[in-house]
Coordinates of C-alpha atoms and ligand atoms in Angstrom, one line a residue:
M1 CA 40.6 83.8 118.0
V2 CA 40.1 80.1 118.5
T3 CA 40.4 78.6 116.0
K4 CA 38.3 75.8 115.1
K5 CA 40.6 72.0 115.5
P6 CA 40.6 69.6 112.2
K7 CA 38.9 66.4 112.5
V8 CA 40.2 63.3 110.7
V9 CA 37.0 60.1 111.1
I10 CA 39.0 57.1 110.9
I11 CA 35.6 54.6 110.6
G12 CA 36.6 51.0 111.9
A13 CA 38.5 50.6 114.9
G14 CA 40.7 46.8 113.9
M15 CA 44.5 47.1 114.5
A16 CA 44.7 49.9 111.7
G17 CA 42.1 52.4 112.9
L18 CA 43.6 52.3 116.0
T19 CA 47.2 52.5 115.9
A20 CA 46.2 55.5 113.4
A21 CA 43.9 56.8 116.8
N22 CA 46.3 56.0 119.1
K23 CA 49.1 58.2 117.4
L24 CA 47.4 60.7 115.7
Y25 CA 45.9 61.1 119.8
T26 CA 49.3 60.3 122.0
S27 CA 51.7 62.3 119.5
A28 CA 52.4 64.6 121.1
G29 CA 50.9 68.3 122.3
C30 CA 48.0 66.7 118.9
K31 CA 45.6 66.0 121.1
E32 CA 45.1 69.9 121.4
F33 CA 45.8 69.8 118.4
I34 CA 43.2 67.4 116.4
E35 CA 39.5 66.2 117.6
V36 CA 39.9 62.1 116.2
C37 CA 37.0 60.1 117.0
V38 CA 36.8 56.0 115.7
V39 CA 33.5 55.1 114.3
E40 CA 33.1 51.2 113.9
G41 CA 30.3 49.9 112.3
G42 CA 30.4 45.9 114.9
D43 CA 29.9 45.8 118.9
R44 CA 33.7 45.7 119.6
I45 CA 36.5 46.6 117.9
G46 CA 39.6 44.8 116.7
G47 CA 37.8 43.8 114.1
R48 CA 40.1 40.4 111.9
I49 CA 41.2 39.8 115.1
I50 CA 39.5 38.7 117.8
T51 CA 39.8 35.9 120.7
S52 CA 38.3 33.8 122.1
E53 CA 37.3 30.5 124.9
F54 CA 36.3 27.3 123.7
V55 CA 35.8 24.7 126.1
G56 CA 38.7 26.3 128.2
S57 CA 40.8 27.2 125.8
R58 CA 42.0 30.1 124.9
I59 CA 41.8 30.2 120.6
E60 CA 41.9 33.2 118.0
M61 CA 39.1 33.4 115.8
G62 CA 41.1 35.6 113.2
A63 CA 44.4 36.6 113.3
T64 CA 46.1 33.8 115.1
W65 CA 50.4 34.0 114.9
I66 CA 52.8 36.8 114.5
H67 CA 54.5 35.9 111.7
G68 CA 58.1 35.9 112.7
I69 CA 59.0 37.7 115.6
G70 CA 62.3 39.9 114.6
G71 CA 60.9 43.9 113.9
S72 CA 57.4 42.9 114.6
P73 CA 55.2 45.8 116.5
V74 CA 52.8 43.2 117.9
Y75 CA 55.9 41.2 119.2
K76 CA 57.3 44.3 120.3
I77 CA 53.7 45.3 121.9
A78 CA 53.4 42.6 123.2
Q79 CA 56.6 41.6 124.8
E80 CA 55.5 45.1 126.5
I81 CA 52.1 44.7 127.9
N82 CA 53.5 40.6 128.8
S83 CA 51.5 38.5 126.9
L84 CA 52.9 36.4 126.1
H85 CA 52.5 34.6 129.5
S86 CA 49.9 32.6 130.7
D87 CA 48.9 30.6 133.1
K88 CA 45.8 29.4 130.7
P89 CA 46.6 26.9 128.2
W90 CA 46.6 28.3 124.6
E91 CA 46.3 27.9 121.1
C92 CA 49.7 26.4 119.6
M93 CA 51.0 27.2 123.1
N94 CA 53.9 24.6 122.0
E95 CA 54.2 26.2 118.8
F96 CA 54.1 23.0 116.1
L97 CA 53.1 20.0 117.1
D98 CA 54.8 16.7 116.9
E99 CA 55.3 14.5 113.3
P100 CA 52.7 15.2 111.7
L101 CA 50.5 11.6 110.7
T102 CA 49.7 10.9 107.4
I103 CA 46.6 9.5 106.2
A104 CA 45.4 8.4 103.2
E105 CA 42.3 8.1 101.6
G106 CA 41.0 4.3 103.1
G107 CA 43.1 4.6 105.9
Y108 CA 47.2 4.4 104.5
H109 CA 49.3 5.7 106.9
L110 CA 52.2 7.1 104.7
N111 CA 55.3 6.9 106.1
S112 CA 57.7 9.3 105.7
S113 CA 59.7 8.6 102.7
L114 CA 57.0 8.5 100.0
V115 CA 55.8 12.2 101.4
D116 CA 58.7 13.9 102.7
P117 CA 60.4 14.2 99.2
I118 CA 56.9 15.9 97.5
C119 CA 57.1 18.5 100.7
N120 CA 60.9 19.0 99.7
L121 CA 60.2 19.6 95.9
F122 CA 56.8 21.6 97.2
K123 CA 58.6 24.0 99.5
K124 CA 60.9 24.3 96.4
L125 CA 59.5 25.9 94.5
M126 CA 57.8 27.4 97.2
D127 CA 61.3 29.3 97.9
F128 CA 62.0 29.1 94.2
A129 CA 58.3 31.8 94.1
Q130 CA 59.0 33.5 96.6
G131 CA 62.9 34.6 95.9
K132 CA 64.9 32.8 98.0
P133 CA 68.2 33.0 96.4
H134 CA 69.9 29.8 96.9
V135 CA 67.2 28.1 95.2
Q136 CA 67.1 27.1 91.5
F137 CA 64.8 26.6 88.0
P138 CA 63.2 27.8 85.3
S139 CA 61.8 31.3 85.9
S140 CA 59.4 31.8 84.2
N141 CA 57.2 35.1 82.0
G142 CA 54.0 36.7 81.8
N143 CA 51.3 36.0 84.1
L144 CA 52.2 32.8 85.5
S145 CA 49.8 32.1 88.5
I146 CA 51.1 30.5 91.9
G147 CA 49.4 26.9 90.9
S148 CA 50.6 26.8 87.5
F149 CA 53.7 27.3 88.2
L150 CA 54.2 24.4 91.5
R151 CA 51.6 21.9 88.9
K152 CA 54.8 22.4 86.3
G153 CA 56.7 21.9 88.9
L154 CA 55.3 19.1 90.0
D155 CA 55.8 17.4 86.3
A156 CA 58.9 18.0 85.9
Y157 CA 59.3 16.0 88.6
W158 CA 58.1 13.5 87.5
G159 CA 59.7 13.8 83.9
S160 CA 63.1 13.6 86.5
I161 CA 62.2 10.6 87.6
K162 CA 61.2 7.0 86.0
E163 CA 58.1 6.1 84.9
Q164 CA 56.5 5.1 89.1
E165 CA 52.9 3.8 87.9
E166 CA 54.3 1.2 90.7
T167 CA 51.1 0.2 92.7
L168 CA 52.0 0.0 96.9
G169 CA 49.5 -2.7 97.6
F170 CA 46.9 1.2 99.3
D171 CA 44.0 -0.9 97.0
N172 CA 44.1 2.0 94.4
W173 CA 46.9 3.9 95.4
T174 CA 49.9 4.0 92.5
R175 CA 52.5 5.7 93.7
K176 CA 52.1 8.8 91.8
S177 CA 48.7 9.3 92.4
L178 CA 49.2 8.9 96.1
E179 CA 52.3 12.0 95.1
E180 CA 48.9 13.8 93.6
G181 CA 47.6 13.8 96.2
I182 CA 50.4 14.4 99.3
F183 CA 50.8 17.7 96.4
A184 CA 47.4 18.5 96.6
M185 CA 47.4 18.5 100.5
L186 CA 50.2 21.1 100.6
E187 CA 48.5 23.5 97.6
N188 CA 45.3 23.6 100.3
T189 CA 47.5 24.8 103.2
Q190 CA 48.8 27.1 100.6
R191 CA 45.4 28.2 99.3
T192 CA 44.8 27.9 104.2
Y193 CA 48.1 31.3 104.0
T194 CA 47.2 33.0 101.0
S195 CA 43.3 33.1 101.1
A196 CA 43.5 32.2 97.6
G197 CA 40.6 29.9 97.2
D198 CA 42.6 29.2 94.2
L199 CA 46.2 28.9 93.5
E200 CA 45.4 30.0 90.0
T201 CA 44.1 33.2 90.8
L202 CA 47.4 33.8 92.7
D203 CA 50.3 35.8 91.2
F204 CA 53.4 34.4 90.6
N205 CA 55.2 37.9 90.4
A206 CA 53.9 38.7 92.9
E207 CA 54.9 36.2 95.8
S208 CA 58.4 37.6 95.9
E209 CA 57.3 41.5 97.4
Y210 CA 55.6 40.2 100.5
R211 CA 57.8 40.0 103.6
M212 CA 57.7 38.3 106.1
F213 CA 59.6 39.1 109.3
P214 CA 63.1 36.6 110.2
G215 CA 63.1 35.2 113.4
K216 CA 60.5 32.1 115.0
E217 CA 56.5 32.1 114.3
I218 CA 54.7 32.3 117.5
T219 CA 51.4 33.0 118.7
I220 CA 50.1 35.0 121.9
A221 CA 49.0 33.6 125.2
K222 CA 46.9 36.5 126.8
G223 CA 45.7 36.5 122.8
Y224 CA 45.4 38.6 120.0
S225 CA 43.0 40.8 120.8
T226 CA 45.1 41.7 124.0
I227 CA 47.4 43.7 121.6
V228 CA 44.7 46.1 120.3
E229 CA 43.0 46.7 123.5
S230 CA 46.4 47.4 124.6
L231 CA 46.2 51.1 121.6
A232 CA 43.1 51.6 122.3
S233 CA 43.4 52.3 126.5
V234 CA 45.3 55.3 125.9
L235 CA 42.6 56.4 123.9
P236 CA 40.0 58.9 126.4
D237 CA 36.6 57.8 126.4
G238 CA 33.8 58.4 124.1
M239 CA 36.4 58.6 121.2
I240 CA 35.4 55.2 119.6
Q241 CA 31.6 54.9 118.8
L242 CA 30.6 51.1 118.9
G243 CA 27.7 50.5 116.3
R244 CA 28.3 53.2 114.3
K245 CA 27.9 52.1 110.1
V246 CA 28.9 54.2 107.9
T247 CA 27.1 53.6 105.0
K248 CA 28.4 56.8 103.1
I249 CA 30.8 58.9 102.2
E250 CA 29.7 62.3 100.5
W251 CA 33.3 63.8 99.1
Q252 CA 34.4 66.4 97.5
P253 CA 37.1 65.2 94.6
D254 CA 39.4 68.0 92.8
D255 CA 38.8 70.9 89.8
G256 CA 41.1 72.9 90.8
E257 CA 39.9 76.0 92.7
N258 CA 39.6 77.3 96.5
C259 CA 43.0 75.0 97.5
D260 CA 43.4 76.1 99.7
V261 CA 39.5 75.8 101.2
I262 CA 39.4 72.5 103.5
K263 CA 35.8 70.9 101.8
P264 CA 34.7 68.7 105.0
V265 CA 33.4 65.2 103.9
K266 CA 30.0 63.9 105.3
I267 CA 29.3 60.4 106.7
H268 CA 26.2 59.2 106.7
F269 CA 25.6 56.4 109.0
C270 CA 22.9 53.3 109.0
D271 CA 21.1 55.3 111.9
G272 CA 20.4 58.1 109.3
S273 CA 22.6 60.5 111.4
I274 CA 25.8 62.0 110.0
M275 CA 28.6 63.7 110.8
Y276 CA 31.3 65.9 109.6
A277 CA 35.1 66.0 108.5
D278 CA 37.9 67.6 107.9
H279 CA 39.5 63.8 106.9
V280 CA 38.8 60.2 107.4
I281 CA 40.4 57.4 106.9
V282 CA 38.6 54.9 105.9
T283 CA 40.1 51.3 107.5
V284 CA 37.2 48.8 105.9
S285 CA 38.2 45.8 104.8
L286 CA 38.7 45.0 100.5
G287 CA 35.7 42.8 100.5
V288 CA 33.4 45.5 102.3
L289 CA 35.0 47.9 99.4
K290 CA 34.9 45.6 96.9
Q291 CA 30.7 45.7 97.9
G292 CA 31.3 49.9 97.9
I293 CA 31.9 49.8 94.5
H294 CA 30.1 47.1 93.3
N295 CA 26.8 48.6 93.8
N296 CA 25.0 51.4 92.5
T297 CA 24.3 52.6 96.2
G298 CA 28.4 52.6 96.7
M299 CA 29.7 53.8 99.8
F300 CA 31.2 56.6 98.2
S301 CA 30.0 59.3 96.1
P302 CA 30.8 60.8 94.1
P303 CA 32.1 57.0 93.8
L304 CA 35.9 56.3 93.5
P305 CA 37.8 57.1 90.8
R306 CA 38.8 54.9 88.4
F307 CA 42.2 53.3 89.0
K308 CA 41.3 53.1 93.3
T309 CA 38.6 51.5 91.7
E310 CA 40.5 49.1 89.0
A311 CA 42.6 48.1 92.5
I312 CA 40.3 46.8 94.5
S313 CA 37.9 45.2 91.8
R314 CA 42.2 43.3 90.6
L315 CA 42.8 43.0 93.7
G316 CA 42.4 39.2 95.5
F317 CA 40.2 38.9 98.6
G318 CA 39.7 35.4 99.8
V319 CA 37.5 33.9 102.8
V320 CA 39.3 31.6 104.9
N321 CA 38.3 30.0 108.1
K322 CA 38.7 28.3 110.6
L323 CA 36.6 24.9 112.7
F324 CA 37.3 23.8 116.3
L325 CA 35.6 20.8 117.3
Q326 CA 35.5 18.9 121.1
L327 CA 36.5 15.5 121.1
S328 CA 35.0 13.1 122.1
P329 CA 36.2 12.2 126.1
N330 CA 38.0 8.7 126.5
R331 CA 40.7 9.3 123.3
D332 CA 43.9 9.0 123.1
E333 CA 45.8 11.6 122.4
F334 CA 45.2 12.6 118.7
P335 CA 47.6 13.0 116.0
N336 CA 48.5 15.7 113.7
L337 CA 46.7 14.6 111.2
Q338 CA 47.3 15.6 107.6
M339 CA 44.6 13.3 105.4
V340 CA 45.1 12.9 101.6
F341 CA 42.8 12.7 99.5
H342 CA 42.6 11.0 95.9
Q343 CA 42.8 13.5 93.2
S344 CA 40.9 12.7 89.9
D345 CA 39.2 9.7 89.7
S346 CA 35.7 9.2 91.1
K347 CA 35.2 6.6 90.9
L348 CA 38.1 5.6 93.8
R349 CA 36.8 8.1 96.2
H350 CA 34.9 7.2 98.7
R351 CA 31.6 7.7 98.7
R352 CA 31.5 9.1 103.4
I353 CA 33.8 11.9 102.2
P354 CA 31.9 14.9 101.7
W355 CA 33.3 17.2 99.4
W356 CA 33.7 20.5 102.1
M357 CA 36.0 17.8 103.7
R358 CA 38.2 17.2 100.6
R359 CA 40.3 20.2 100.2
T360 CA 40.8 19.9 104.6
A361 CA 44.6 19.6 104.8
S362 CA 44.7 19.2 108.4
L363 CA 43.4 18.4 111.6
C364 CA 45.7 19.4 114.6
P365 CA 45.2 19.6 118.3
I366 CA 44.6 23.5 119.5
Y367 CA 48.2 22.4 121.6
G368 CA 50.0 18.5 122.4
T369 CA 47.0 17.1 124.8
S370 CA 44.8 19.4 123.8
N371 CA 40.8 17.4 122.7
V372 CA 40.3 20.6 121.1
L373 CA 41.2 20.3 117.2
L374 CA 41.2 22.1 114.3
S375 CA 41.1 22.5 110.9
W376 CA 41.5 25.4 108.3
F377 CA 39.0 25.6 105.7
A378 CA 39.2 28.0 102.5
G379 CA 37.8 28.9 99.1
K380 CA 34.4 27.8 98.7
E381 CA 35.0 25.2 100.7
A382 CA 35.5 27.8 103.4
L383 CA 32.1 29.3 102.0
E384 CA 30.1 25.6 102.5
V385 CA 31.3 25.2 106.6
E386 CA 29.9 28.9 107.0
S387 CA 26.6 27.1 105.3
L388 CA 26.7 23.9 107.6
S389 CA 24.6 23.1 110.5
D390 CA 26.9 22.2 113.6
E391 CA 25.2 18.8 113.1
E392 CA 26.2 18.1 109.3
I393 CA 30.1 19.3 110.5
I394 CA 30.3 17.0 113.1
D395 CA 28.7 13.7 111.0
G396 CA 30.7 14.9 108.2
F397 CA 34.0 14.9 110.3
S398 CA 33.3 12.0 112.3
K399 CA 32.9 10.0 109.3
V400 CA 35.2 11.2 108.2
I401 CA 38.1 11.4 110.7
S402 CA 36.7 7.4 112.1
D403 CA 37.3 6.2 108.4
L404 CA 40.4 7.8 108.1
L405 CA 41.9 6.4 111.5
E406 CA 40.5 3.1 112.7
N407 CA 41.4 1.7 109.0
S408 CA 44.1 2.6 109.8
K409 CA 44.6 1.1 112.8
N410 CA 43.8 -2.0 111.2
K411 CA 45.2 -2.2 108.0
C412 CA 48.4 -1.6 111.1
N413 CA 47.7 -3.9 113.8
G414 CA 44.3 -5.9 112.2
H415 CA 42.4 -4.3 115.2
A416 CA 39.3 -2.0 115.3
D417 CA 39.7 1.6 117.3
S418 CA 35.9 2.1 118.4
A419 CA 35.0 5.6 116.3
I420 CA 35.8 8.4 116.5
K421 CA 33.5 11.2 118.5
F422 CA 32.7 15.3 118.8
D423 CA 30.6 17.0 120.8
K424 CA 30.8 20.9 119.7
V425 CA 32.0 22.2 116.9
L426 CA 33.1 26.2 116.6
K427 CA 33.4 28.1 113.1
T428 CA 34.1 31.4 111.5
K429 CA 31.7 33.2 109.6
W430 CA 34.5 36.0 107.9
A431 CA 33.2 35.7 104.2
T432 CA 29.0 36.2 105.8
D433 CA 29.5 38.8 108.8
P434 CA 28.9 42.2 106.1
L435 CA 31.2 43.8 108.4
F436 CA 34.1 41.5 107.2
L437 CA 33.1 40.2 103.9
G438 CA 36.4 37.4 103.5
S439 CA 39.5 37.2 105.6
Y440 CA 42.4 38.4 104.1
S441 CA 43.8 40.5 100.6
Y442 CA 45.9 39.0 97.9
V443 CA 47.5 39.6 94.4
A444 CA 45.5 38.4 92.3
V445 CA 46.5 37.0 88.6
G446 CA 46.0 40.3 86.4
S447 CA 47.0 43.0 89.6
S448 CA 49.7 43.7 91.0
G449 CA 52.0 45.5 93.7
D450 CA 51.3 48.5 92.2
D451 CA 48.0 48.1 92.6
L452 CA 48.4 48.3 96.8
D453 CA 50.3 51.4 96.2
S454 CA 47.2 52.7 94.9
M455 CA 44.7 51.8 97.4
A456 CA 47.3 53.4 100.3
E457 CA 47.1 56.5 98.0
P458 CA 44.7 59.1 99.7
L459 CA 41.5 61.6 97.5
P460 CA 40.9 64.1 95.9
K461 CA 44.5 62.8 94.2
T462 CA 45.9 66.3 93.2
N463 CA 49.4 67.3 90.4
N464 CA 50.5 69.2 93.3
H465 CA 52.4 67.5 95.2
D466 CA 52.8 70.8 97.4
L467 CA 51.7 69.5 100.9
N468 CA 50.3 72.6 101.6
S469 CA 47.6 72.0 99.1
L470 CA 46.7 68.7 99.8
Q471 CA 42.9 68.5 100.8
L472 CA 43.5 64.6 101.7
Q473 CA 39.8 64.5 102.8
I474 CA 40.2 60.3 102.2
L475 CA 43.5 58.6 103.0
F476 CA 43.6 54.9 103.2
A477 CA 44.3 52.0 105.3
G478 CA 44.2 48.7 105.7
E479 CA 46.4 45.8 105.8
A480 CA 45.0 45.4 102.2
T481 CA 47.3 48.7 100.8
H482 CA 50.7 47.5 102.2
R483 CA 52.3 46.2 99.8
T484 CA 54.6 44.4 101.5
H485 CA 53.1 43.4 104.1
Y486 CA 49.5 43.3 103.3
S487 CA 46.9 40.2 105.1
T488 CA 48.4 40.9 108.2
T489 CA 48.2 43.1 112.2
H490 CA 51.6 44.4 111.2
G491 CA 50.4 45.2 107.7
A492 CA 47.0 47.1 109.1
Y493 CA 50.3 48.5 111.9
F494 CA 51.9 50.0 109.3
S495 CA 49.7 51.5 107.2
G496 CA 47.5 52.9 110.7
L497 CA 50.6 54.4 111.1
R498 CA 51.6 55.8 107.1
E499 CA 48.3 57.3 107.5
A500 CA 48.6 59.4 110.7
N501 CA 52.2 60.5 109.8
R502 CA 50.8 61.5 106.6
L503 CA 48.2 63.7 108.3
L504 CA 51.0 64.6 111.0
Q505 CA 52.8 66.1 108.1
H506 CA 50.5 67.7 106.7
Y507 CA 50.7 70.0 109.7
K508 CA 54.1 70.4 110.0
Y509 CA 53.7 68.6 113.4
I510 CA 56.6 66.3 112.2
D511 CA 56.7 63.6 114.8
I512 CA 56.9 60.6 112.7
Ligands
FAD1 C1 40.8 33.6 109.6 C2 42.2 34.2 110.0 C3 43.4 34.8 110.4 C4 44.3 35.4 110.2 N1 45.3 34.6 110.7 C5 46.1 36.2 110.3 C6 47.3 35.7 111.5 O1 47.6 34.8 111.7 N2 49.1 36.5 111.3 C7 48.5 38.2 111.1 O2 49.3 38.6 111.0 N3 47.3 38.4 110.6 C8 46.5 37.2 110.3 N4 44.8 37.9 109.9 C9 45.0 39.0 109.1 C10 44.4 39.8 110.6 O3 43.8 39.7 111.2 C11 44.4 41.4 109.3 O4 45.4 41.3 108.1 C12 44.3 42.3 110.3 O5 43.7 42.0 111.4 C13 43.4 43.6 109.8 O6 42.8 44.9 110.4 P1 43.0 46.3 109.3 O7 42.3 47.3 110.3 O8 43.4 46.6 108.0 O9 41.3 45.2 109.3 P2 39.8 45.1 110.2 O10 40.3 43.5 110.7 O11 38.7 43.5 109.5 O12 39.2 46.6 110.1 C14 38.6 47.5 110.1 C15 37.4 47.7 110.9 O13 35.8 48.3 110.1 C16 35.3 47.7 110.9 N5 33.5 47.5 109.4 C17 33.7 47.7 108.2 N6 32.4 48.1 107.3 C18 31.9 49.2 107.9 C19 31.5 51.0 108.0 N7 30.5 50.3 107.5 N8 31.3 51.1 109.2 C20 31.8 51.0 109.9 N9 32.6 50.3 110.1 C21 33.5 49.1 109.8 C22 34.6 46.0 111.3 O14 34.0 46.3 111.9 C23 36.1 46.7 111.6 O15 36.0 46.2 112.5 C24 43.6 36.2 109.5 C25 42.8 37.1 109.5 C26 41.8 35.9 109.0 C27 39.5 36.0 109.0

């Protein structure tokens, strides 16, 4: 008798989907036993991992860093495939750049005696929020956000030192307003790290659950895409189907009857075709899931149960975009520039600075001598950048950076430099891409790590924990399903492994 192989369809060929496919396919003997298919809505693999090129340098449009090499599975793969060396220059090849040059609105070069105390304060506050044991601050309860915690810390700092309304000979800047500007610059960097457009929406308690790997943070010389290419390289031709956007997943909630009959899942594609599967692993982004549960023509039929939709709604999914600019030739090396802008009084603000640049923390060469500069944007500003034309971006940056640097030179040396010009721009558009609808997830105020666990639960949910009677019709993987490593490539990797292992265990195929 020939028995039919169970069919697993994985939706999405990003890090989570490809890891799941790789694990299922390479587990010894499993390919004889389970049929695997990956359906990807886009025309490439990798999802939020995409290495590209900009004026001769290798750059990353999405995932950029290995966040700590100690224990990172991404680092292990990169080592195995020899991706950590390249003859061609790549983004952040010299890890972190030289000492930053910090310039305040109006062109004032701030020396380290002004900047360092605020940087140290900010670091201590974040260390405390992240649960680093050696730092002591009064703890607080309730729905505290990282934003309000940081501001309390800044107020406490100001309370602990002498009143400092002292003017510094910098036009309208007082010491206090400068400290506030420096603090805001650091908050803006934190917004890009977490993707929370507003730190008032980032949950304080969850911050200490987030885990980083130890060791240095590095970028991948041959490009992040080599990691996903390596995972996909062992899969046979045809297993990954590109251009197959899923529009609906029809599943069958547990009605308490016929538990031992496998109930197939029906998958609808945008071209009208359908596919049946015994198990579906959904790896689409939290942004796509948020949209999928909110409109009437939702992605799931019947709609997902409440515990899922509530977790999907409560968790945060923000926008972070990268912007690359090519500096016109004949310029000196560009500094690792940090920008400090006036925070409160609009009368003090320079009108030439567009609003979408006011929360930009830095503009730095992608490596020491490169003429390609990089800025990160989060929240509303990141969204605005997606809609601006290249000319508007170049114009905005040219004015602001020329003002900052020229004024700073004038003030230091008494002579002007030629204006800064940019030739070309390349930006990411993660929010408006319908296959992502944002950049990465965060634990928003009102949600918790429990919601990340709920994200990972397979459907239909049953109280019966006998593995044999579980239907496992829809499984969920992707960075937003990992309680401690959400928002990262390795979180996505672990989630793909987790769901592949769930199926292997289900079929008593223990190869974990
Ligand atoms: C700008 C930016 C910078 C980042 N920097 C870092 C970093 O430095 N380090 C780090 O570790 N992480 C970083 N990340 C996060 C990291 O890229 C992601 O966490 C990770 O790649 C997510 O993988 P995934 O498989 O969960 O999801 P995805 O990569 O989103 O994969 C899901 C796949 O599903 C597909 N899909 C969506 N809808 C459908 C549909 N309806 N039908 C079929 N297919 C569909 C998508 O096209 C996509 O390929 C960054 C992300 C961004 C955007």
